[in-house]
Amino acid sequence: ILFACLFREDYKLADKAVTYVKERFRMKSFYFLYNGMLQARQGNRAGALAMCDSLDALSASENIQKSYFALIHAALSDKKKMYEYLNEALQSRESFHFFIKIFPEFVSCKNDPEYQKIAREIWIPRD
């Protein structure tokens, strides 16, 4: 439901869904990710970056995917940071092909050479 709310730009319902995930499932990483994206899409840069800081702090005790940071920075329209995190995710062999194929922030970059390079490399098998 979170994806659907963000795609439909129903931020009021998205906010409720994000809070529900946090309270019901105790999934801090998903809460920080989706709340960061929500804050960014609402134009709250400071709030989105605070969620990145929270993810970073959580990474001391949990394995937080670099693609989460890339998603928030994509929503902030910060391509430089987005590509930095996507390249880190690629090096870590994260599975994020789903994200870059559906999220509008990524799809809007599909003509960027860096995006095309990353999209190609996702599908290259590694030993």
PDB file of C-alpha atoms in Angstrom:
ATOM      1  CA  ILE A   1       0.000   0.000   0.000  1.00  0.00           C
ATOM      2  CA  LEU A   2       2.928   2.343   0.637  1.00  0.00           C
ATOM      3  CA  PHE A   3       4.085   2.109  -2.967  1.00  0.00           C
ATOM      4  CA  ALA A   4       0.587   2.776  -4.237  1.00  0.00           C
ATOM      5  CA  CYS A   5       0.148   5.819  -2.009  1.00  0.00           C
ATOM      6  CA  LEU A   6       3.454   7.291  -3.111  1.00  0.00           C
ATOM      7  CA  PHE A   7       2.748   6.631  -6.787  1.00  0.00           C
ATOM      8  CA  ARG A   8      -0.716   8.172  -6.544  1.00  0.00           C
ATOM      9  CA  GLU A   9       0.757  11.082  -4.596  1.00  0.00           C
ATOM     10  CA  ASP A  10      -1.767  10.488  -1.820  1.00  0.00           C
ATOM     11  CA  TYR A  11       0.577  11.762   0.861  1.00  0.00           C
ATOM     12  CA  LYS A  12      -2.015  11.876   3.619  1.00  0.00           C
ATOM     13  CA  LEU A  13      -2.729   8.164   3.237  1.00  0.00           C
ATOM     14  CA  ALA A  14       0.985   7.469   2.694  1.00  0.00           C
ATOM     15  CA  ASP A  15       1.745   9.138   6.015  1.00  0.00           C
ATOM     16  CA  LYS A  16      -0.815   6.911   7.756  1.00  0.00           C
ATOM     17  CA  ALA A  17       0.598   3.825   6.041  1.00  0.00           C
ATOM     18  CA  VAL A  18       4.169   4.731   7.038  1.00  0.00           C
ATOM     19  CA  THR A  19       3.102   5.192  10.657  1.00  0.00           C
ATOM     20  CA  TYR A  20       1.203   1.889  10.575  1.00  0.00           C
ATOM     21  CA  VAL A  21       4.276   0.036   9.314  1.00  0.00           C
ATOM     22  CA  LYS A  22       6.391   1.563  12.056  1.00  0.00           C
ATOM     23  CA  GLU A  23       3.944   0.742  14.844  1.00  0.00           C
ATOM     24  CA  ARG A  24       2.640  -2.608  13.637  1.00  0.00           C
ATOM     25  CA  PHE A  25       5.696  -4.323  12.215  1.00  0.00           C
ATOM     26  CA  ARG A  26       8.526  -2.547  14.002  1.00  0.00           C
ATOM     27  CA  MET A  27      10.383  -2.337  10.701  1.00  0.00           C
ATOM     28  CA  LYS A  28      12.526   0.684  11.363  1.00  0.00           C
ATOM     29  CA  SER A  29      14.450   0.502   8.106  1.00  0.00           C
ATOM     30  CA  PHE A  30      11.282   0.484   5.993  1.00  0.00           C
ATOM     31  CA  TYR A  31       9.823   3.282   8.081  1.00  0.00           C
ATOM     32  CA  PHE A  32      12.910   5.450   7.564  1.00  0.00           C
ATOM     33  CA  LEU A  33      13.017   4.624   3.840  1.00  0.00           C
ATOM     34  CA  TYR A  34       9.378   5.342   3.077  1.00  0.00           C
ATOM     35  CA  ASN A  35       9.174   8.303   5.407  1.00  0.00           C
ATOM     36  CA  GLY A  36      12.293   9.724   3.772  1.00  0.00           C
ATOM     37  CA  MET A  37      10.741   9.324   0.338  1.00  0.00           C
ATOM     38  CA  LEU A  38       7.486  10.822   1.583  1.00  0.00           C
ATOM     39  CA  GLN A  39       9.279  13.807   3.118  1.00  0.00           C
ATOM     40  CA  ALA A  40      11.258  14.364  -0.085  1.00  0.00           C
ATOM     41  CA  ARG A  41       8.179  14.188  -2.294  1.00  0.00           C
ATOM     42  CA  GLN A  42       6.472  16.725  -0.055  1.00  0.00           C
ATOM     43  CA  GLY A  43       9.415  19.093  -0.442  1.00  0.00           C
ATOM     44  CA  ASN A  44      10.757  18.584   3.089  1.00  0.00           C
ATOM     45  CA  ARG A  45      14.465  18.187   2.338  1.00  0.00           C
ATOM     46  CA  ALA A  46      15.498  18.412   5.992  1.00  0.00           C
ATOM     47  CA  GLY A  47      12.995  15.712   6.951  1.00  0.00           C
ATOM     48  CA  ALA A  48      14.190  13.418   4.156  1.00  0.00           C
ATOM     49  CA  LEU A  49      17.836  13.892   5.132  1.00  0.00           C
ATOM     50  CA  ALA A  50      16.925  13.211   8.764  1.00  0.00           C
ATOM     51  CA  MET A  51      15.540   9.841   7.634  1.00  0.00           C
ATOM     52  CA  CYS A  52      18.856   9.168   5.850  1.00  0.00           C
ATOM     53  CA  ASP A  53      20.651   9.989   9.111  1.00  0.00           C
ATOM     54  CA  SER A  54      18.338   7.589  10.951  1.00  0.00           C
ATOM     55  CA  LEU A  55      19.067   4.844   8.403  1.00  0.00           C
ATOM     56  CA  ASP A  56      22.770   5.517   8.770  1.00  0.00           C
ATOM     57  CA  ALA A  57      22.539   5.233  12.565  1.00  0.00           C
ATOM     58  CA  LEU A  58      20.529   2.019  12.224  1.00  0.00           C
ATOM     59  CA  SER A  59      23.219   0.577   9.954  1.00  0.00           C
ATOM     60  CA  ALA A  60      25.439   0.166  13.024  1.00  0.00           C
ATOM     61  CA  SER A  61      23.183  -2.703  14.136  1.00  0.00           C
ATOM     62  CA  GLU A  62      21.423  -3.789  10.921  1.00  0.00           C
ATOM     63  CA  ASN A  63      22.421  -4.338   7.326  1.00  0.00           C
ATOM     64  CA  ILE A  64      20.858  -1.353   5.567  1.00  0.00           C
ATOM     65  CA  GLN A  65      20.902  -1.469   1.788  1.00  0.00           C
ATOM     66  CA  LYS A  66      22.590   1.414   0.005  1.00  0.00           C
ATOM     67  CA  SER A  67      19.712   1.421  -2.466  1.00  0.00           C
ATOM     68  CA  TYR A  68      17.498   2.777   0.346  1.00  0.00           C
ATOM     69  CA  PHE A  69      19.659   5.892   0.494  1.00  0.00           C
ATOM     70  CA  ALA A  70      19.584   6.095  -3.308  1.00  0.00           C
ATOM     71  CA  LEU A  71      15.779   6.063  -3.294  1.00  0.00           C
ATOM     72  CA  ILE A  72      15.577   8.952  -0.859  1.00  0.00           C
ATOM     73  CA  HIS A  73      18.164  10.965  -2.774  1.00  0.00           C
ATOM     74  CA  ALA A  74      16.333  10.206  -6.019  1.00  0.00           C
ATOM     75  CA  ALA A  75      13.161  11.602  -4.466  1.00  0.00           C
ATOM     76  CA  LEU A  76      15.191  14.672  -3.465  1.00  0.00           C
ATOM     77  CA  SER A  77      16.365  15.035  -7.092  1.00  0.00           C
ATOM     78  CA  ASP A  78      19.961  14.735  -5.907  1.00  0.00           C
ATOM     79  CA  LYS A  79      21.334  12.700  -8.803  1.00  0.00           C
ATOM     80  CA  LYS A  80      24.931  12.887  -7.659  1.00  0.00           C
ATOM     81  CA  LYS A  81      24.188  11.219  -4.313  1.00  0.00           C
ATOM     82  CA  MET A  82      21.673   8.891  -5.927  1.00  0.00           C
ATOM     83  CA  TYR A  83      24.308   7.553  -8.335  1.00  0.00           C
ATOM     84  CA  GLU A  84      26.911   7.295  -5.568  1.00  0.00           C
ATOM     85  CA  TYR A  85      24.583   5.091  -3.534  1.00  0.00           C
ATOM     86  CA  LEU A  86      23.460   3.049  -6.545  1.00  0.00           C
ATOM     87  CA  ASN A  87      27.079   2.324  -7.397  1.00  0.00           C
ATOM     88  CA  GLU A  88      27.743   1.288  -3.796  1.00  0.00           C
ATOM     89  CA  ALA A  89      24.675  -0.948  -3.946  1.00  0.00           C
ATOM     90  CA  LEU A  90      25.967  -2.444  -7.175  1.00  0.00           C
ATOM     91  CA  GLN A  91      29.359  -3.159  -5.610  1.00  0.00           C
ATOM     92  CA  SER A  92      27.634  -4.752  -2.614  1.00  0.00           C
ATOM     93  CA  ARG A  93      25.627  -6.928  -5.006  1.00  0.00           C
ATOM     94  CA  GLU A  94      22.316  -5.686  -3.701  1.00  0.00           C
ATOM     95  CA  SER A  95      19.215  -6.668  -5.599  1.00  0.00           C
ATOM     96  CA  PHE A  96      17.669  -3.349  -6.557  1.00  0.00           C
ATOM     97  CA  HIS A  97      16.673  -3.838 -10.196  1.00  0.00           C
ATOM     98  CA  PHE A  98      13.034  -3.657  -9.122  1.00  0.00           C
ATOM     99  CA  PHE A  99      13.511  -0.162  -7.706  1.00  0.00           C
ATOM    100  CA  ILE A 100      15.161   1.399 -10.723  1.00  0.00           C
ATOM    101  CA  LYS A 101      12.593  -0.007 -13.110  1.00  0.00           C
ATOM    102  CA  ILE A 102       9.467   1.326 -11.391  1.00  0.00           C
ATOM    103  CA  PHE A 103      10.187   4.389  -9.265  1.00  0.00           C
ATOM    104  CA  PRO A 104       9.476   7.560 -11.258  1.00  0.00           C
ATOM    105  CA  GLU A 105      12.546   9.269  -9.818  1.00  0.00           C
ATOM    106  CA  PHE A 106      14.755   6.583 -11.349  1.00  0.00           C
ATOM    107  CA  VAL A 107      12.788   6.118 -14.551  1.00  0.00           C
ATOM    108  CA  SER A 108      13.116   9.837 -15.270  1.00  0.00           C
ATOM    109  CA  CYS A 109      16.898   9.294 -15.392  1.00  0.00           C
ATOM    110  CA  LYS A 110      16.757   6.469 -17.927  1.00  0.00           C
ATOM    111  CA  ASN A 111      18.564   8.533 -20.589  1.00  0.00           C
ATOM    112  CA  ASP A 112      21.480   9.386 -18.295  1.00  0.00           C
ATOM    113  CA  PRO A 113      24.637   7.449 -19.244  1.00  0.00           C
ATOM    114  CA  GLU A 114      25.253   6.643 -15.563  1.00  0.00           C
ATOM    115  CA  TYR A 115      21.756   5.191 -15.169  1.00  0.00           C
ATOM    116  CA  GLN A 116      22.208   3.087 -18.321  1.00  0.00           C
ATOM    117  CA  LYS A 117      25.577   1.787 -17.074  1.00  0.00           C
ATOM    118  CA  ILE A 118      24.100   0.785 -13.714  1.00  0.00           C
ATOM    119  CA  ALA A 119      21.024  -0.784 -15.323  1.00  0.00           C
ATOM    120  CA  ARG A 120      23.259  -2.919 -17.552  1.00  0.00           C
ATOM    121  CA  GLU A 121      25.559  -3.975 -14.715  1.00  0.00           C
ATOM    122  CA  ILE A 122      22.694  -5.118 -12.499  1.00  0.00           C
ATOM    123  CA  TRP A 123      22.109  -8.004 -14.874  1.00  0.00           C
ATOM    124  CA  ILE A 124      25.756  -9.100 -15.176  1.00  0.00           C
ATOM    125  CA  PRO A 125      26.307 -12.310 -13.192  1.00  0.00           C
ATOM    126  CA  ARG A 126      29.166 -12.134 -10.711  1.00  0.00           C
ATOM    127  CA  ASP A 127      31.147 -14.937  -9.134  1.00  0.00           C
TER     128      ASP A 127
END
